[in-house]
Short mmCIF file of C-alpha atoms in Angstrom, two decimals:
data_model
loop_
_atom_site.label_atom_id
_atom_site.label_comp_id
_atom_site.label_asym_id
_atom_site.label_seq_id
_atom_site.Cartn_x
_atom_site.Cartn_y
_atom_site.Cartn_z
CA MET D 1 0.00 0.00 0.00
CA ASP D 2 1.19 3.53 -0.76
CA LYS D 3 2.72 5.57 2.02
CA ILE D 4 0.47 8.13 3.65
CA ALA D 5 1.54 11.62 4.73
CA VAL D 6 -0.37 13.10 7.67
CA THR D 7 0.07 16.63 9.02
CA CYS D 8 0.86 16.42 12.72
CA GLU D 9 1.53 18.66 15.67
CA GLU D 10 4.21 16.30 17.05
CA ALA D 11 6.23 13.30 15.88
CA SER D 12 3.84 10.64 17.17
CA LEU D 13 0.97 8.54 15.85
CA ASP D 14 -1.04 9.77 18.83
CA ALA D 15 -0.41 13.45 18.07
CA GLN D 16 -3.27 15.59 16.80
CA VAL D 17 -3.57 16.05 13.05
CA ASP D 18 -2.38 19.61 12.37
CA SER D 19 -5.32 21.41 10.78
CA ARG D 20 -2.98 23.50 8.61
CA PHE D 21 -1.29 21.92 5.65
CA GLY D 22 1.19 24.56 4.44
CA ARG D 23 2.23 25.73 7.87
CA ALA D 24 1.87 22.36 9.64
CA ALA D 25 4.48 21.70 12.31
CA GLY D 26 5.44 18.45 10.58
CA PHE D 27 4.39 15.39 8.65
CA LEU D 28 4.35 11.73 9.57
CA ILE D 29 5.02 9.56 6.53
CA VAL D 30 3.31 6.34 7.55
CA ASP D 31 3.41 2.85 6.07
CA PRO D 32 -0.25 1.84 6.62
CA ASP D 33 0.55 -1.89 6.61
CA THR D 34 3.12 -1.80 9.41
CA MET D 35 2.26 1.61 10.96
CA GLU D 36 5.99 2.40 10.89
CA PHE D 37 6.60 6.08 10.30
CA GLU D 38 9.16 8.71 9.44
CA TYR D 39 8.85 12.33 10.67
CA ILE D 40 9.47 15.32 8.43
CA ASN D 41 9.88 18.64 10.22
CA ASN D 42 7.95 21.31 8.33
CA GLY D 43 8.48 24.06 10.91
CA SER D 44 10.59 26.19 8.58
CA THR D 45 7.55 27.04 6.46
CA GLN D 46 5.94 28.75 9.44
CA GLY D 47 8.34 31.66 9.05
CA MET D 48 7.86 32.06 5.31
CA ALA D 49 6.22 35.27 4.14
CA GLN D 50 4.64 33.45 1.23
CA GLY D 51 4.72 30.08 -0.48
CA ALA D 52 4.39 27.88 2.64
CA GLY D 53 1.79 25.71 0.93
CA ILE D 54 3.95 25.25 -2.15
CA GLN D 55 7.00 24.41 -0.03
CA ALA D 56 4.99 21.89 2.00
CA ALA D 57 3.64 20.28 -1.19
CA GLU D 58 7.22 20.02 -2.45
CA ASN D 59 8.22 18.34 0.83
CA ILE D 60 5.40 15.80 0.50
CA ALA D 61 6.25 15.13 -3.15
CA LYS D 62 9.87 14.43 -2.15
CA SER D 63 8.80 12.09 0.66
CA GLY D 64 7.34 9.63 -1.81
CA ALA D 65 3.91 9.58 -0.13
CA LYS D 66 0.99 9.29 -2.56
CA ILE D 67 -1.78 10.12 -0.11
CA LEU D 68 -2.12 13.13 2.18
CA LEU D 69 -4.45 13.33 5.19
CA THR D 70 -4.85 16.81 6.69
CA GLY D 71 -7.20 19.60 7.72
CA ASN D 72 -7.16 22.53 5.34
CA VAL D 73 -5.42 22.95 2.00
CA GLY D 74 -5.07 26.22 0.09
CA PRO D 75 -5.31 26.68 -3.67
CA LYS D 76 -1.61 26.69 -4.61
CA ALA D 77 -0.75 23.79 -2.32
CA PHE D 78 -3.61 21.87 -3.88
CA GLN D 79 -2.37 22.65 -7.38
CA GLY D 80 1.12 21.48 -6.41
CA LEU D 81 -0.02 18.27 -4.72
CA ASP D 82 -2.29 17.53 -7.66
CA ALA D 83 0.60 18.00 -10.12
CA ALA D 84 2.72 15.62 -8.06
CA GLY D 85 -0.07 13.01 -8.24
CA ILE D 86 -0.87 13.07 -4.51
CA GLN D 87 -4.42 12.32 -3.43
CA ILE D 88 -5.77 14.54 -0.66
CA GLY D 89 -8.11 13.75 2.22
CA GLN D 90 -9.22 17.02 3.88
CA ASN D 91 -11.16 18.08 7.00
CA LEU D 92 -9.50 15.47 9.23
CA ALA D 93 -8.22 17.81 11.92
CA ALA D 94 -10.28 16.82 14.97
CA MET D 95 -8.51 13.49 15.54
CA THR D 96 -5.12 11.87 16.05
CA VAL D 97 -2.83 10.71 13.25
CA ARG D 98 -3.62 7.09 14.12
CA GLN D 99 -7.37 7.74 13.97
CA ALA D 100 -7.04 9.50 10.61
CA ILE D 101 -5.18 6.52 9.17
CA GLU D 102 -7.71 4.04 10.61
CA LYS D 103 -10.49 6.12 9.07
CA PHE D 104 -8.69 6.03 5.74
CA LYS D 105 -8.11 2.26 5.95
CA ALA D 106 -11.80 1.76 6.73
CA GLY D 107 -12.59 3.52 3.44
CA ASP D 108 -14.19 6.51 5.16
CA VAL D 109 -12.00 9.24 3.59
CA ASP D 110 -13.13 10.81 0.33
CA PHE D 111 -10.43 12.36 -1.80
CA ALA D 112 -10.88 16.06 -2.44
CA SER D 113 -11.34 17.48 -5.91
CA SER D 114 -10.49 21.05 -4.88
CA HIS D 115 -8.94 23.09 -2.07
CA ASN D 116 -11.02 23.93 1.01
CA LYS D 117 -9.31 27.20 1.98
CA THR D 118 -8.95 30.44 0.08
CA GLY D 119 -5.47 31.85 -0.54
CA HIS D 120 -4.12 34.88 1.30
CA TRP D 121 -3.59 36.69 -1.99
CA LYS D 122 -7.14 36.48 -3.30
CA MET P 1 15.40 68.02 -2.93
CA LYS P 2 13.02 65.11 -2.43
CA ILE P 3 10.49 65.29 0.38
CA ALA P 4 8.68 62.10 1.38
CA ILE P 5 5.32 62.46 3.12
CA ALA P 6 4.85 59.28 5.15
CA SER P 7 2.82 58.30 8.18
CA GLY P 8 2.66 54.83 9.63
CA LYS P 9 -1.09 54.94 10.21
CA GLY P 10 -3.26 55.40 7.14
CA GLY P 11 -5.69 58.27 6.88
CA THR P 12 -3.65 60.74 8.92
CA GLY P 13 -3.43 63.27 6.09
CA LYS P 14 -0.47 62.41 3.83
CA THR P 15 -2.33 63.42 0.69
CA THR P 16 -3.78 66.51 2.39
CA VAL P 17 -0.25 67.62 3.30
CA SER P 18 1.25 66.58 -0.07
CA SER P 19 -1.32 68.42 -2.17
CA SER P 20 -1.12 71.55 -0.01
CA LEU P 21 2.69 71.57 -0.06
CA VAL P 22 2.68 71.24 -3.86
CA SER P 23 0.25 74.15 -4.01
CA VAL P 24 2.48 76.53 -2.02
CA TRP P 25 5.85 75.24 -3.30
CA GLU P 26 7.63 78.07 -5.06
CA SER P 27 10.35 76.33 -7.01
CA PRO P 28 9.71 73.86 -9.87
CA VAL P 29 8.25 70.72 -8.39
CA ILE P 30 7.08 67.24 -9.31
CA ALA P 31 4.18 65.82 -7.31
CA MET P 32 4.69 62.06 -7.19
CA ASP P 33 2.08 59.64 -5.85
CA LEU P 34 3.87 56.47 -4.75
CA ASP P 35 0.90 55.11 -2.82
CA VAL P 36 0.41 52.82 -5.80
CA GLU P 37 -2.10 50.53 -4.11
CA GLU P 38 -4.56 53.36 -3.81
CA PRO P 39 -3.25 56.55 -5.39
CA ASN P 40 -5.41 59.59 -4.64
CA LEU P 41 -3.19 62.66 -5.01
CA HIS P 42 -4.64 63.18 -8.50
CA LEU P 43 -8.11 63.66 -6.99
CA PHE P 44 -6.83 66.89 -5.43
CA LEU P 45 -4.27 68.09 -7.98
CA LYS P 46 -6.55 67.21 -10.93
CA PRO P 47 -3.71 66.93 -13.41
CA THR P 48 -4.02 66.91 -17.16
CA ILE P 49 -2.61 63.50 -18.09
CA THR P 50 -0.11 63.69 -20.92
CA GLY P 51 1.34 60.20 -20.95
CA LYS P 52 1.18 56.69 -19.57
CA ARG P 53 3.00 53.41 -19.86
CA THR P 54 2.30 49.90 -18.69
CA ALA P 55 4.74 48.56 -16.11
CA ASN P 56 5.73 44.93 -16.45
CA MET P 57 7.92 42.61 -14.48
CA GLU P 58 10.00 39.79 -15.92
CA ILE P 59 8.95 36.34 -14.70
CA PRO P 60 10.28 32.92 -15.70
CA LYS P 61 8.88 30.67 -18.41
CA VAL P 62 10.05 27.08 -18.73
CA ASP P 63 10.89 25.13 -21.87
CA ASP P 64 9.95 21.60 -20.77
CA THR P 65 12.04 20.01 -23.53
CA LEU P 66 15.21 21.53 -22.01
CA CYS P 67 14.37 21.23 -18.28
CA SER P 68 16.28 18.37 -16.61
CA LYS P 69 14.12 18.58 -13.43
CA CYS P 70 17.18 19.29 -11.28
CA GLY P 71 15.14 21.62 -9.05
CA LYS P 72 17.93 24.19 -8.53
CA CYS P 73 15.57 27.03 -9.44
CA GLY P 74 13.05 25.99 -6.79
CA GLU P 75 15.74 25.65 -4.13
CA LEU P 76 16.95 29.18 -4.89
CA CYS P 77 13.53 30.86 -4.96
CA GLN P 78 12.68 32.24 -1.52
CA PHE P 79 9.12 32.99 -2.61
CA LYS P 80 8.23 29.56 -4.02
CA ALA P 81 7.26 31.15 -7.31
CA ILE P 82 8.96 28.23 -9.03
CA SER P 83 8.91 24.74 -7.61
CA LEU P 84 9.70 21.22 -8.75
CA MET P 85 6.65 19.20 -7.79
CA GLY P 86 7.65 15.57 -8.33
CA GLU P 87 8.39 15.52 -12.05
CA ILE P 88 6.62 18.74 -12.92
CA LEU P 89 8.22 22.19 -12.75
CA MET P 90 5.49 24.58 -11.65
CA ILE P 91 5.57 28.35 -11.95
CA PHE P 92 3.29 30.56 -9.84
CA PRO P 93 3.53 33.90 -11.69
CA GLU P 94 1.78 35.96 -9.00
CA MET P 95 4.31 34.84 -6.37
CA CYS P 96 7.35 36.00 -8.37
CA HIS P 97 9.31 39.06 -7.18
CA GLY P 98 11.15 39.33 -10.50
CA CYS P 99 14.71 38.84 -9.22
CA GLY P 100 15.73 36.71 -12.19
CA GLY P 101 17.72 34.30 -10.00
CA CYS P 102 16.05 31.16 -11.36
CA ILE P 103 16.85 32.15 -14.94
CA ALA P 104 20.47 32.88 -14.03
CA ILE P 105 21.00 29.62 -12.10
CA CYS P 106 19.34 27.21 -14.58
CA PRO P 107 22.15 24.95 -15.88
CA GLU P 108 20.16 23.90 -18.97
CA GLY P 109 19.10 27.36 -20.13
CA ALA P 110 15.54 26.06 -19.92
CA LEU P 111 14.15 29.24 -18.37
CA THR P 112 13.42 32.37 -20.37
CA THR P 113 11.38 35.44 -19.53
CA GLU P 114 7.83 36.44 -19.98
CA PHE P 115 5.99 39.34 -18.35
CA ARG P 116 3.50 39.96 -15.62
CA GLU P 117 1.67 43.29 -15.75
CA LEU P 118 2.19 45.25 -12.54
CA GLY P 119 0.17 48.33 -13.30
CA GLU P 120 0.42 51.69 -14.95
CA VAL P 121 2.65 54.75 -14.70
CA THR P 122 0.85 58.00 -15.51
CA TRP P 123 2.18 61.54 -15.77
CA GLY P 124 0.98 65.02 -16.61
CA GLN P 125 0.72 68.60 -15.46
CA SER P 126 -1.19 70.23 -12.60
CA GLY P 127 -0.87 74.01 -12.76
CA ASP P 128 2.84 74.79 -12.46
CA ALA P 129 3.62 71.39 -11.00
CA GLU P 130 4.47 68.26 -12.93
CA PHE P 131 2.57 65.19 -11.85
CA LEU P 132 3.57 61.52 -11.71
CA MET P 133 1.86 58.47 -10.25
CA GLY P 134 1.80 54.68 -10.27
CA ARG P 135 -1.35 52.62 -10.06
CA LEU P 136 -1.13 48.92 -9.20
CA ARG P 137 -3.19 46.52 -11.33
CA VAL P 138 -6.21 45.23 -9.42
CA GLY P 139 -5.22 41.80 -8.10
CA GLU P 140 -1.49 42.55 -8.12
CA ALA P 141 0.01 42.20 -4.64
CA MET P 142 3.54 43.57 -5.03
CA SER P 143 3.99 47.30 -5.22
CA PRO P 144 7.79 47.84 -4.92
CA PRO P 145 8.53 46.59 -8.48
CA LEU P 146 5.94 49.03 -9.85
CA MET P 147 7.37 51.80 -7.67
CA ARG P 148 10.76 51.20 -9.27
CA THR P 149 9.19 51.78 -12.69
CA VAL P 150 7.60 55.02 -11.44
CA LYS P 151 11.02 56.12 -10.19
CA GLU P 152 12.58 55.37 -13.58
CA LYS P 153 10.09 57.81 -15.10
CA LEU P 154 10.92 60.31 -12.36
CA LYS P 155 14.57 60.08 -13.33
CA GLU P 156 13.67 60.92 -16.93
CA MET P 157 11.69 63.93 -15.72
CA LEU P 158 14.55 65.10 -13.49
CA ASP P 159 17.09 64.57 -16.27
CA ALA P 160 15.07 66.95 -18.44
CA SER P 161 15.41 69.70 -15.81
CA SER P 162 16.17 69.88 -12.10
CA LYS P 163 13.15 70.06 -9.80
CA ASP P 164 12.12 69.36 -6.26
CA VAL P 165 9.97 66.26 -5.67
CA ILE P 166 7.13 65.88 -3.19
CA ILE P 167 6.37 62.20 -2.64
CA ASP P 168 2.99 61.05 -1.35
CA ALA P 169 4.09 57.76 0.27
CA PRO P 170 1.97 54.74 1.19
CA PRO P 171 1.12 54.15 4.86
CA GLY P 172 2.70 51.39 6.93
CA VAL P 173 6.31 50.50 7.61
CA SER P 174 6.83 47.54 5.28
CA CYS P 175 8.48 47.34 1.84
CA PRO P 176 6.19 49.80 0.01
CA ALA P 177 6.66 52.54 2.63
CA MET P 178 10.42 51.95 2.84
CA ASN P 179 10.66 52.03 -0.94
CA ALA P 180 8.83 55.35 -1.12
CA VAL P 181 11.02 57.16 1.41
CA MET P 182 14.44 55.61 0.76
CA ASP P 183 15.53 58.06 -1.95
CA SER P 184 14.24 61.16 -0.17
CA ASP P 185 16.31 63.93 1.46
CA VAL P 186 13.79 64.52 4.23
CA ILE P 187 10.86 62.58 5.65
CA LEU P 188 7.72 64.19 7.06
CA LEU P 189 5.70 61.95 9.35
CA VAL P 190 2.07 62.99 9.27
CA THR P 191 0.24 61.83 12.38
CA GLU P 192 -2.77 62.56 14.50
CA PRO P 193 -2.55 62.88 18.29
CA THR P 194 -4.65 59.78 18.96
CA PRO P 195 -3.35 56.53 20.53
CA PHE P 196 -3.52 54.79 17.14
CA GLY P 197 -1.84 57.67 15.31
CA PHE P 198 0.85 57.84 17.96
CA TYR P 199 1.53 54.11 17.99
CA ASP P 200 1.99 53.89 14.22
CA MET P 201 4.03 57.10 14.06
CA LYS P 202 6.43 55.57 16.56
CA LEU P 203 6.73 52.45 14.38
CA ALA P 204 7.40 54.60 11.32
CA HIS P 205 9.97 56.70 13.17
CA GLU P 206 11.80 53.57 14.34
CA ALA P 207 11.63 51.98 10.88
CA PHE P 208 12.97 55.04 9.05
CA LEU P 209 15.57 56.05 11.65
CA PRO P 210 18.34 53.70 10.41
CA MET P 211 18.29 55.51 7.05
CA GLY P 212 19.73 58.54 8.83
CA LYS P 213 17.56 61.08 7.04
CA PRO P 214 16.26 64.28 8.61
CA MET P 215 12.73 63.71 9.88
CA GLY P 216 9.98 66.02 11.09
CA VAL P 217 6.40 65.62 12.21
CA VAL P 218 3.18 67.20 11.01
CA VAL P 219 0.37 66.88 13.54
CA ASN P 220 -2.97 66.74 11.78
CA ARG P 221 -6.29 67.04 13.63
CA ALA P 222 -4.44 68.88 16.38
CA GLY P 223 -6.70 69.32 19.40
CA LEU P 224 -7.94 65.75 19.23
CA GLY P 225 -6.67 62.95 21.49
CA ASN P 226 -3.88 63.40 24.00
CA ALA P 227 -0.30 64.66 24.47
CA ASP P 228 1.56 61.39 23.73
CA VAL P 229 2.70 62.47 20.25
CA TYR P 230 4.03 65.75 21.62
CA ASP P 231 5.84 64.08 24.54
CA TYR P 232 7.43 61.53 22.23
CA CYS P 233 8.58 64.19 19.76
CA ALA P 234 10.10 66.25 22.59
CA GLU P 235 11.91 63.19 23.94
CA LYS P 236 13.22 62.10 20.53
CA LYS P 237 14.03 65.67 19.42
CA LEU P 238 11.65 65.31 16.49
CA GLU P 239 10.62 68.75 15.32
CA ILE P 240 6.88 69.34 15.01
CA MET P 241 6.98 71.30 11.80
CA ALA P 242 3.28 72.05 11.42
CA GLU P 243 -0.03 71.58 13.19
CA ILE P 244 -3.26 71.37 11.26
CA PRO P 245 -6.24 72.02 13.51
CA TYR P 246 -9.08 69.52 14.00
CA ASP P 247 -11.71 71.45 12.19
CA ARG P 248 -14.92 70.58 10.35
CA GLN P 249 -14.21 73.14 7.62
CA ILE P 250 -11.00 71.30 6.69
CA ALA P 251 -12.86 67.98 6.49
CA GLU P 252 -15.45 69.57 4.21
CA THR P 253 -12.76 71.05 1.96
CA TYR P 254 -11.04 67.68 1.72
CA ALA P 255 -14.30 65.84 1.06
CA LYS P 256 -14.95 68.13 -1.92
CA GLY P 257 -11.55 67.27 -3.37
CA SER P 258 -10.16 70.75 -2.74
CA ILE P 259 -6.68 71.59 -1.48
CA ILE P 260 -6.82 72.85 2.09
CA SER P 261 -3.94 75.33 1.74
CA GLU P 262 -6.09 77.05 -0.89
CA SER P 263 -9.14 77.21 1.38
CA SER P 264 -8.07 80.09 3.63
CA ASP P 265 -5.15 82.44 4.34
CA GLU P 266 -4.65 80.78 7.71
CA MET P 267 -4.24 77.35 6.06
CA LYS P 268 -1.99 78.77 3.37
CA GLN P 269 0.30 80.26 6.04
CA ILE P 270 0.59 76.90 7.80
CA PHE P 271 1.94 75.31 4.63
CA ILE P 272 4.15 78.24 3.58
CA SER P 273 5.74 78.02 7.01
CA LEU P 274 6.07 74.23 6.66
CA ALA P 275 7.76 74.64 3.26
CA GLU P 276 10.24 77.12 4.80
CA LYS P 277 11.05 74.76 7.66
CA ILE P 278 11.61 71.87 5.23
CA LYS P 279 14.10 73.99 3.29
CA GLN P 280 15.89 74.97 6.50
CA LYS P 281 16.04 71.34 7.59
CA THR P 282 17.71 70.17 4.41
CA GLY P 283 19.85 73.23 3.81
CA SER P 284 17.95 73.53 0.53
CA LYS P 285 21.18 72.90 -1.37
CA LYS P 286 19.68 71.09 -4.30
CA SER P 287 16.83 73.48 -4.99
CA GLN P 288 17.32 75.38 -8.19
CA GLY P 289 15.97 78.75 -9.20
CA GLY P 290 13.22 80.92 -7.78
CA MET P 291 14.22 80.52 -4.13
CA PRO P 292 14.40 83.62 -1.92
#
């Protein structure tokens, strides 16, 4: 099964899903079969004046994950993730990383066809 | 001599002061509106427009047949205007600041330039004064690149003959405000004696201080608020160069699009005196012709 990237507030499966995608504290790249994970620190995007979503999408694309579970995704991040062939499950903020993955494995996550947040520049 | 009229807080009276100063200025002068996000000096000076040009900025364009997907451009770009997303090189034109770094660094020569429209530079004549302004395209977020284009036109106008320049600057203390005041010989901070006016004037004073330019304060709506602005100016040895009273008549004059220094002798005197003090502050060395 493809690896899953989940935005997280800390480097743990029991951490809360970070509702922000672009300015998420970090990502867990999880193997859903074994639940083994790798942590990617995304904190540097929090200080960016612009382009945090694009940078975060680039980070996910590099990680090799093909699925992203998160809260909110802006328009440019969505465009970037879409170009990199990553499928996006949105509105999953009020739960832990583990719960989000269980929900996905149970087939309860619909992939988004567009972003669910407006950009800062529009 | 270039005089920048800045403020910190918006709506303190930059354009009121700029238009009135232009009106009483005796030597040849260019009135320049660098508040390109919302220029309004023309509403008061009512210039006859004699020319305009579109301002563009160079942004990258990729030739996919040459791109090797090395991603060096995206690593360089601090604004994420160009980014390698998996196997696709994406360009976000509206994010680009036009530095040209990606084009310079590309080892394959796969990046060339195309243009993004920033806005318009307009010029003309208002009475004895020349007039120049920039207007940002609706939807465009970056004003400093457009301001540079306005300044290029200013240089052409100054090359034709030497003149003083009165700059109506944007509010705030970020890039647009810094860009508007950085070439000036003196900065006037227009404020109002309210807590909000005071707070933002302090920010502007602190932001502009490292440039080492002479600064002075114009207190608009004097009589309103409290003494904080005055106390701060006394402490920092910032000269209060003019006070414009808080007066309904002035608001009415402004609301009609008239210039307040032309509304009464008392107002005219305030600005003649301000113009004199500005000249004293800068030594008036660069002014040419017509000066007493």
